[in-house]
């Protein structure tokens, strides 16, 4: 059951802005695992708790290596290894989330949709090597497509501009605190989808909470 907070817009929503990792595909854990593995090779420990705090604020886990006095060249090499580990996981692990394609297919009849993600282009291409999700999207905004990442509102504001949409005509679907902050800063209502990896984030101010994406069509029919 969703929980609703605050005063909701009465405008008919026409646009859905999707986060990618943790919402459409189950990749959050694998990016953390790749980062932890590469940092461990530099003798830097990255606990889940520390990583999640870094993630919430849109910071870099590699700042831990800088603070430990690791040479920038070694950090850069570690980041290259991290990328290789992550891409290996993307090729070998099951990252599909059950029911996503069915939900998108149902919503595409009435809504225009886009993905707004911090994912890098090379990783995104691996994640979406098939067309099962992208065929429902009008466009995608990747990390290379904007200057300031979530929790800054720029990614979502840019998506609104691409659609020539008003904030109250859109709904953001997120699973993380930094994504919620970005939506709030852009004045767009946000629905949080439960994700085991980000469940302990602070979602104060989110308009809706969904235990699974399968409940989104029913929610949209009510608002």
Backbone as numpy.savetxt, mean C-alpha at the origin, in Angstrom:
# Nx Ny Nz CAx CAy CAz Cx Cy Cz
-17.71 -6.75 10.52 -18.57 -5.55 10.52 -17.68 -4.31 10.52
-18.05 -3.32 9.72 -17.23 -2.12 9.67 -17.67 -1.14 10.75
-16.73 -0.33 11.18 -16.99 0.73 12.14 -16.86 2.06 11.40
-17.80 2.95 11.62 -17.80 4.23 10.93 -17.51 5.33 11.93
-16.70 6.29 11.51 -16.28 7.37 12.41 -16.53 8.71 11.72
-17.11 9.63 12.46 -17.18 10.99 11.95 -18.29 11.18 10.94
-18.32 12.36 10.35 -19.32 12.74 9.38 -18.88 12.30 8.00
-19.71 11.58 7.31 -19.37 11.07 5.99 -19.98 11.94 4.91
-19.30 12.00 3.80 -19.81 12.73 2.65 -21.02 12.02 2.07
-21.97 12.78 1.55 -23.14 12.19 0.91 -22.97 12.10 -0.60
-21.84 12.53 -1.12 -21.61 12.49 -2.55 -21.50 11.05 -3.04
-21.96 10.82 -4.23 -21.85 9.50 -4.84 -20.40 9.26 -5.24
-19.80 8.24 -4.68 -18.41 7.94 -5.02 -18.33 7.29 -6.39
-17.33 7.73 -7.15 -17.15 7.22 -8.51 -15.79 6.58 -8.70
-14.87 6.81 -7.76 -13.47 6.40 -7.96 -12.98 5.63 -6.73
-12.21 4.59 -6.98 -11.57 3.83 -5.91 -10.07 3.86 -6.13
-9.35 4.29 -5.11 -7.90 4.39 -5.17 -7.31 3.30 -4.27
-6.64 2.35 -4.88 -6.16 1.17 -4.18 -4.68 1.28 -3.80
-4.38 0.98 -2.55 -3.01 0.63 -2.22 -2.75 -0.74 -2.84
-1.49 -1.09 -2.97 -1.14 -2.37 -3.62 -0.73 -3.43 -2.59
0.40 -3.21 -1.94 0.98 -4.20 -1.05 0.15 -4.36 0.22
-0.31 -5.58 0.47 -1.12 -5.85 1.63 -2.61 -5.70 1.39
-2.98 -5.09 0.28 -4.40 -4.90 -0.06 -4.78 -5.77 -1.25
-4.04 -5.62 -2.34 -4.31 -6.41 -3.55 -3.44 -7.64 -3.65
-2.26 -7.59 -3.03 -1.32 -8.72 -3.04 -0.66 -8.83 -1.67
-0.29 -10.04 -1.28 0.25 -10.29 0.05 1.78 -10.26 0.00
2.33 -9.04 -0.06 3.76 -8.86 -0.26 4.48 -8.21 0.90
3.75 -7.63 1.86 4.37 -6.88 2.95 5.43 -7.72 3.68
5.06 -8.95 4.04 5.97 -9.82 4.79 7.25 -10.09 4.02
7.15 -10.27 2.72 8.32 -10.64 1.92 9.28 -9.48 1.74
8.75 -8.26 1.66 9.64 -7.10 1.57 10.41 -6.93 2.89
9.70 -7.11 4.00 10.37 -7.05 5.30 11.43 -8.15 5.41
11.09 -9.36 5.01 12.02 -10.48 5.11 13.28 -10.23 4.29
13.12 -9.69 3.08 14.28 -9.38 2.24 15.13 -8.29 2.86
14.49 -7.26 3.43 15.23 -6.17 4.06 15.97 -6.65 5.29
15.30 -7.43 6.12 15.94 -7.96 7.33 17.14 -8.83 6.97
17.00 -9.65 5.95 18.08 -10.54 5.52 19.30 -9.75 5.06
19.08 -8.72 4.25 20.19 -7.93 3.74 20.86 -7.12 4.85
20.07 -6.58 5.78 20.65 -5.83 6.89 21.42 -6.75 7.84
20.94 -7.97 8.03 21.65 -8.92 8.90 23.04 -9.20 8.37
23.21 -9.15 7.06 24.53 -9.37 6.46 25.48 -8.21 6.78
24.92 -7.09 7.24 25.73 -5.95 7.70 25.75 -5.87 9.22
25.30 -6.95 9.86 25.25 -7.04 11.33 24.29 -6.03 11.94
23.21 -5.72 11.21 22.16 -4.84 11.72 20.90 -5.68 11.91
20.38 -5.67 13.13 19.16 -6.42 13.41 17.94 -5.54 13.11
16.96 -6.13 12.43 15.73 -5.40 12.11 14.55 -6.23 12.63
14.06 -5.87 13.80 12.93 -6.60 14.37 11.64 -6.17 13.68
10.61 -7.01 13.74 9.32 -6.60 13.16 8.80 -5.30 13.74
8.99 -5.10 15.05 8.47 -3.90 15.71 9.17 -2.64 15.19
10.49 -2.71 15.07 11.25 -1.56 14.57 10.88 -1.29 13.12
10.77 -2.34 12.33 10.43 -2.17 10.91 9.07 -1.52 10.75
8.10 -1.96 11.53 6.76 -1.41 11.39 6.71 0.05 11.78
7.48 0.46 12.80 7.54 1.88 13.16 8.17 2.70 12.05
9.22 2.17 11.44 9.85 2.84 10.32 8.88 2.97 9.16
8.16 1.88 8.90 7.20 1.84 7.81 6.09 2.87 7.99
5.58 2.98 9.22 4.48 3.90 9.51 4.85 5.33 9.11
6.09 5.71 9.36 6.52 7.09 9.12 7.12 7.32 7.74
7.10 6.27 6.90 7.63 6.42 5.55 9.12 6.63 5.52
9.83 6.08 6.52 11.28 6.24 6.59 11.98 5.03 5.97
13.28 4.99 6.06 14.07 3.92 5.47 14.73 3.07 6.54
14.62 1.75 6.41 15.30 0.84 7.34 16.81 0.98 7.24
17.30 1.50 6.13 18.74 1.62 5.92 19.35 2.74 6.73
18.51 3.59 7.31 19.03 4.60 8.24 19.67 3.93 9.45
19.23 2.73 9.80 19.84 1.99 10.91 21.30 1.68 10.61
21.57 1.35 9.36 22.96 1.06 8.96 23.80 2.34 8.98
23.23 3.44 8.54 23.94 4.72 8.58 24.28 5.09 10.03
23.30 4.92 10.91 23.51 5.27 12.31 24.56 4.38 12.96
24.73 3.16 12.43 25.72 2.24 12.97 27.11 2.47 12.38
27.23 3.45 11.48 28.51 3.80 10.90 28.92 2.95 9.71
27.96 2.25 9.10 28.26 1.45 7.91 28.56 2.38 6.74
29.58 2.06 5.98 29.96 2.88 4.83 28.83 2.93 3.81
28.57 4.10 3.23 27.50 4.22 2.23 27.62 3.23 1.08
28.83 2.92 0.65 29.00 1.97 -0.45 28.53 0.58 -0.04
28.77 0.20 1.21 28.31 -1.11 1.70 26.79 -1.12 1.84
26.23 0.01 2.23 24.77 0.12 2.32 24.15 -0.02 0.93
24.73 0.66 -0.03 24.20 0.58 -1.41 24.25 -0.85 -1.93
25.34 -1.55 -1.63 25.46 -2.95 -2.05 24.42 -3.81 -1.34
24.15 -3.49 -0.07 23.14 -4.22 0.68 21.75 -4.01 0.11
21.48 -2.80 -0.34 20.18 -2.51 -0.94 19.99 -3.27 -2.25
21.07 -3.42 -3.00 21.01 -4.22 -4.23 20.69 -5.67 -3.90
21.33 -6.20 -2.85 21.04 -7.57 -2.43 19.60 -7.71 -1.95
19.12 -6.70 -1.18 17.74 -6.72 -0.72 16.77 -6.81 -1.89
17.01 -6.00 -2.92 16.14 -6.01 -4.09 16.14 -7.37 -4.76
17.31 -7.99 -4.83 17.41 -9.31 -5.46 16.67 -10.35 -4.62
16.79 -10.29 -3.29 16.08 -11.23 -2.42 14.57 -11.06 -2.59
14.13 -9.80 -2.59 12.69 -9.53 -2.69 12.14 -10.04 -4.02
12.85 -9.76 -5.08 12.39 -10.20 -6.39 12.37 -11.72 -6.49
13.30 -12.39 -5.80 13.29 -13.85 -5.76 12.05 -14.35 -5.04
11.69 -13.70 -3.93 10.47 -14.08 -3.21 9.23 -13.85 -4.07
9.22 -12.74 -4.79 8.06 -12.45 -5.64 7.88 -13.52 -6.72
8.97 -14.08 -7.18 8.90 -15.12 -8.22 8.50 -16.49 -7.65
8.85 -16.72 -6.37 8.71 -18.08 -5.84 7.56 -18.26 -4.84
7.12 -17.19 -4.20 6.11 -17.32 -3.16 4.70 -16.99 -3.67
3.71 -17.54 -3.00 2.32 -17.26 -3.35 1.91 -15.95 -2.71
1.72 -14.92 -3.51 1.37 -13.60 -2.98 -0.07 -13.21 -3.30
-0.82 -14.13 -3.88 -2.21 -13.83 -4.22 -3.06 -13.76 -2.96
-4.06 -12.89 -2.96 -5.04 -12.80 -1.89 -6.37 -13.30 -2.45
-6.94 -14.28 -1.80 -8.19 -14.87 -2.28 -9.29 -13.83 -2.41
-10.00 -13.87 -3.53 -11.18 -13.04 -3.72 -10.94 -11.68 -4.32
-9.68 -11.28 -4.46 -9.39 -9.93 -4.97 -9.92 -9.74 -6.39
-9.64 -10.66 -7.26 -10.07 -10.52 -8.66 -11.59 -10.45 -8.76
-12.27 -11.26 -7.97 -13.74 -11.26 -8.01 -14.31 -9.92 -7.54
-13.70 -9.35 -6.50 -14.16 -8.04 -6.01 -13.91 -6.96 -7.06
-12.74 -6.97 -7.65 -12.43 -5.97 -8.68 -13.37 -6.09 -9.87
-13.65 -7.30 -10.26 -14.55 -7.52 -11.40 -15.94 -6.97 -11.12
-16.41 -7.15 -9.89 -17.72 -6.64 -9.52 -17.74 -5.12 -9.47
-16.69 -4.51 -8.94 -16.65 -3.06 -8.78 -16.40 -2.32 -10.08
-15.71 -2.96 -11.02 -15.35 -2.30 -12.27 -16.58 -1.90 -13.09
-17.72 -2.48 -12.79 -18.95 -2.13 -13.50 -19.37 -0.70 -13.19
-19.15 -0.27 -11.95 -19.67 1.03 -11.50 -18.60 2.06 -11.13
-17.34 1.63 -11.02 -16.31 2.54 -10.52 -15.11 2.57 -11.46
-14.48 3.74 -11.52 -13.16 3.84 -12.14 -12.14 3.65 -11.02
-11.06 2.93 -11.33 -10.13 2.54 -10.27 -8.68 2.75 -10.70
-7.84 2.97 -9.68 -6.41 3.13 -9.92 -5.65 2.58 -8.73
-4.41 2.16 -8.97 -3.51 1.74 -7.90 -2.55 2.88 -7.59
-2.43 3.21 -6.30 -1.53 4.28 -5.85 -0.61 3.63 -4.81
0.64 3.39 -5.19 1.51 2.54 -4.39 2.91 3.11 -4.23
3.57 2.71 -3.15 4.98 3.04 -2.97 5.88 1.99 -3.61
5.30 1.01 -4.24 6.05 -0.06 -4.90 6.88 0.51 -6.06
8.08 -0.01 -6.22 8.94 0.42 -7.32 8.55 -0.29 -8.60
8.84 0.35 -9.72 8.39 -0.13 -11.02 8.86 -1.56 -11.30
10.13 -1.87 -11.00 10.65 -3.20 -11.33 9.98 -4.28 -10.50
9.67 -3.97 -9.23 8.99 -4.94 -8.38 7.53 -5.08 -8.79
6.90 -3.98 -9.11 5.50 -3.99 -9.53 5.32 -4.84 -10.78
6.27 -4.75 -11.69 6.18 -5.54 -12.92 6.21 -7.04 -12.62
7.00 -7.44 -11.63 7.03 -8.85 -11.23 5.73 -9.26 -10.54
5.26 -8.41 -9.63 4.03 -8.71 -8.90 2.86 -8.90 -9.84
2.79 -8.06 -10.86 1.66 -8.07 -11.78 2.09 -8.53 -13.17
2.86 -9.61 -13.19 3.33 -10.14 -14.47 2.17 -10.60 -15.35
1.08 -11.02 -14.72 -0.13 -11.33 -15.49 -1.06 -10.12 -15.42
-2.19 -10.21 -16.09 -3.09 -9.06 -16.20 -4.33 -9.22 -15.33
-4.29 -10.12 -14.38 -5.51 -10.46 -13.65 -6.03 -9.30 -12.80
-5.16 -8.42 -12.33 -5.57 -7.26 -11.53 -5.52 -5.97 -12.33
-4.48 -5.77 -13.09 -4.28 -4.49 -13.80 -5.35 -4.22 -14.84
-5.99 -5.24 -15.36 -7.00 -5.02 -16.40 -8.21 -4.24 -15.90
-8.35 -4.15 -14.57 -9.47 -3.41 -14.01 -9.12 -1.96 -13.68
-7.86 -1.58 -13.86 -7.39 -0.26 -13.45 -7.28 0.71 -14.62
-7.67 1.96 -14.37 -7.51 3.00 -15.38 -6.05 3.45 -15.48
-5.35 3.45 -14.34 -3.92 3.80 -14.35 -3.29 3.34 -13.04
-1.97 3.43 -12.98 -1.20 3.07 -11.80 -0.20 4.19 -11.52
-0.06 4.57 -10.24 0.98 5.50 -9.82 1.98 4.73 -8.96
3.23 4.66 -9.40 4.30 3.96 -8.70 5.22 4.95 -7.99
6.17 4.43 -7.23 7.06 5.30 -6.45 7.81 6.28 -7.34
8.10 5.89 -8.55 8.83 6.77 -9.46 7.95 7.89 -10.05
6.66 7.83 -9.79 5.72 8.77 -10.42 5.42 10.01 -9.59
6.01 10.11 -8.40 5.79 11.27 -7.55 7.03 11.50 -6.69
7.15 12.69 -6.13 8.34 13.05 -5.35 8.26 12.62 -3.90
7.13 12.88 -3.25 6.99 12.64 -1.81 6.06 11.45 -1.57
6.57 10.48 -0.85 5.84 9.23 -0.65 4.85 9.33 0.51
3.95 8.38 0.60 3.08 8.26 1.77 3.96 8.21 3.03
3.60 8.90 4.09 2.29 9.46 4.43 2.00 10.86 3.88
2.84 11.39 3.02 2.52 12.66 2.36 1.33 12.45 1.42
0.48 13.45 1.25 -0.72 13.28 0.40 -0.45 13.30 -1.09
0.78 13.65 -1.51 1.03 13.83 -2.95 0.55 12.67 -3.82
0.83 11.40 -3.46 0.38 10.32 -4.34 -1.13 10.32 -4.58
-1.90 10.51 -3.51 -3.36 10.49 -3.67 -3.88 11.76 -4.33
-3.26 12.88 -4.06 -3.66 14.11 -4.75 -3.39 14.01 -6.25
-2.28 13.38 -6.60 -1.97 13.20 -8.01 -2.99 12.28 -8.68
-3.43 11.25 -7.95 -4.44 10.34 -8.50 -5.76 11.07 -8.72
-6.16 11.91 -7.76 -7.38 12.71 -7.96 -7.26 13.58 -9.20
-6.11 14.20 -9.37 -5.90 15.07 -10.53 -5.99 14.28 -11.84
-5.44 13.08 -11.86 -5.51 12.25 -13.07 -6.94 11.92 -13.43
-7.78 11.71 -12.43 -9.19 11.42 -12.67 -10.03 12.69 -12.84
-9.43 13.86 -12.58 -10.19 15.11 -12.52 -11.34 14.95 -11.52
-11.04 14.36 -10.37 -12.03 14.02 -9.37 -11.90 14.90 -8.14
-13.02 15.06 -7.44 -13.02 15.71 -6.14 -12.75 14.67 -5.07
-12.22 15.12 -3.94 -11.87 14.19 -2.86 -13.07 13.39 -2.39
-14.27 14.02 -2.33 -15.43 13.31 -1.81 -16.08 12.39 -2.83
-15.49 12.33 -4.03 -15.95 11.37 -5.03 -15.15 10.07 -5.00
-14.13 10.02 -4.15 -13.21 8.88 -4.14 -13.20 8.20 -2.78
-12.74 6.96 -2.79 -12.49 6.20 -1.57 -11.13 5.53 -1.70
-10.31 5.67 -0.67 -9.00 5.02 -0.63 -9.13 3.69 0.12
-8.48 2.65 -0.39 -8.43 1.35 0.27 -7.00 1.11 0.70
-6.78 1.00 2.01 -5.43 0.90 2.57 -5.36 -0.19 3.63
-4.14 -0.54 4.01 -3.93 -1.48 5.11 -2.90 -0.99 6.11
-2.35 0.21 5.91 -1.27 0.69 6.77 -1.58 2.08 7.31
-0.91 2.41 8.41 -1.10 3.72 9.02 -0.58 4.83 8.12
0.55 4.61 7.49 1.08 5.68 6.62 0.16 5.91 5.43
-0.47 4.84 4.92 -1.43 5.01 3.83 -2.65 5.77 4.28
-3.14 5.45 5.50 -4.27 6.19 6.06 -3.91 7.66 6.22
-2.73 7.95 6.74 -2.31 9.35 6.91 -2.29 10.09 5.58
-1.82 9.41 4.55 -1.78 10.05 3.23 -3.19 10.37 2.74
-4.11 9.43 2.93 -5.50 9.66 2.53 -6.11 10.80 3.34
-5.87 10.81 4.64 -6.41 11.88 5.48 -5.87 13.24 5.07
-4.57 13.30 4.78 -3.97 14.57 4.38 -4.50 15.05 3.04
-4.97 14.10 2.21 -5.58 14.45 0.93 -7.08 14.66 1.05
-7.62 14.53 2.28 -9.05 14.73 2.57 -9.94 13.72 1.87
-9.44 12.50 1.68 -10.21 11.43 1.05 -10.58 10.41 2.12
-11.84 9.98 2.14 -12.25 8.93 3.06 -11.46 7.65 2.78
-11.24 6.88 3.84 -10.38 5.70 3.73 -11.02 4.49 4.40
-10.97 3.36 3.71 -11.37 2.08 4.28 -10.12 1.26 4.52
-9.96 0.78 5.75 -8.82 -0.05 6.12 -9.22 -1.52 6.01
-8.44 -2.27 5.24 -8.65 -3.71 5.13 -7.70 -4.41 6.11
-8.23 -5.32 6.88 -7.41 -6.03 7.86 -6.26 -6.78 7.19
-5.07 -6.60 7.75 -3.89 -7.31 7.27 -3.08 -7.70 8.51
-2.70 -8.97 8.61 -2.01 -9.46 9.79 -0.70 -8.71 10.04
-0.06 -8.24 8.98 1.25 -7.61 9.12 1.16 -6.20 9.70
0.05 -5.52 9.46 -0.09 -4.12 9.89 -1.22 -3.95 10.91
-1.65 -5.03 11.51 -2.83 -5.00 12.39 -2.61 -4.10 13.62
-1.36 -3.92 14.05 -1.10 -3.11 15.25 -0.91 -1.63 14.94
-1.10 -1.21 13.69 -0.98 0.22 13.36 -2.14 1.00 13.98
-1.96 2.30 14.10 -2.99 3.18 14.63 -3.86 3.66 13.48
-5.10 3.22 13.46 -6.02 3.58 12.38 -7.08 4.57 12.82
-6.75 5.35 13.84 -7.68 6.37 14.32 -8.05 7.33 13.18
-9.34 7.54 13.00 -9.79 8.47 11.98 -10.20 7.81 10.67
-9.92 6.52 10.52 -10.39 5.83 9.31 -11.91 5.77 9.32
-12.53 5.97 8.17 -13.98 5.97 8.10 -14.57 4.56 8.19
-13.83 3.58 7.65 -14.37 2.22 7.59 -13.28 1.20 7.89
-13.69 0.06 8.44 -12.80 -1.06 8.69 -13.44 -2.31 8.09
-12.66 -3.03 7.30 -13.16 -4.23 6.64 -12.35 -5.44 7.07
-12.98 -6.49 7.59 -12.23 -7.70 7.94 -11.68 -8.41 6.72
-12.30 -8.19 5.56 -11.78 -8.74 4.31 -12.28 -7.88 3.16
-11.58 -7.96 2.05 -11.95 -7.17 0.87 -13.30 -7.59 0.32
-13.72 -8.80 0.61 -15.00 -9.30 0.09 -16.17 -8.46 0.56
-15.99 -7.71 1.66 -17.08 -6.90 2.20 -17.16 -5.50 1.58
-16.19 -5.16 0.72 -16.17 -3.82 0.15 -17.38 -3.51 -0.73
-17.81 -4.39 -1.65 -18.98 -4.05 -2.46 -20.21 -3.71 -1.64
-20.46 -4.45 -0.57 -21.62 -4.17 0.28 -21.46 -2.81 0.97
-20.25 -2.50 1.40 -20.00 -1.19 2.02 -20.29 -0.06 1.03
-19.78 -0.20 -0.18 -19.97 0.85 -1.18 -21.42 1.03 -1.54
-22.20 -0.02 -1.44 -23.62 0.08 -1.74 -24.36 0.89 -0.69
-23.77 1.05 0.49 -24.43 1.76 1.59 -24.02 3.22 1.70
-22.92 3.61 1.09 -22.40 4.95 1.36 -22.46 5.84 0.11
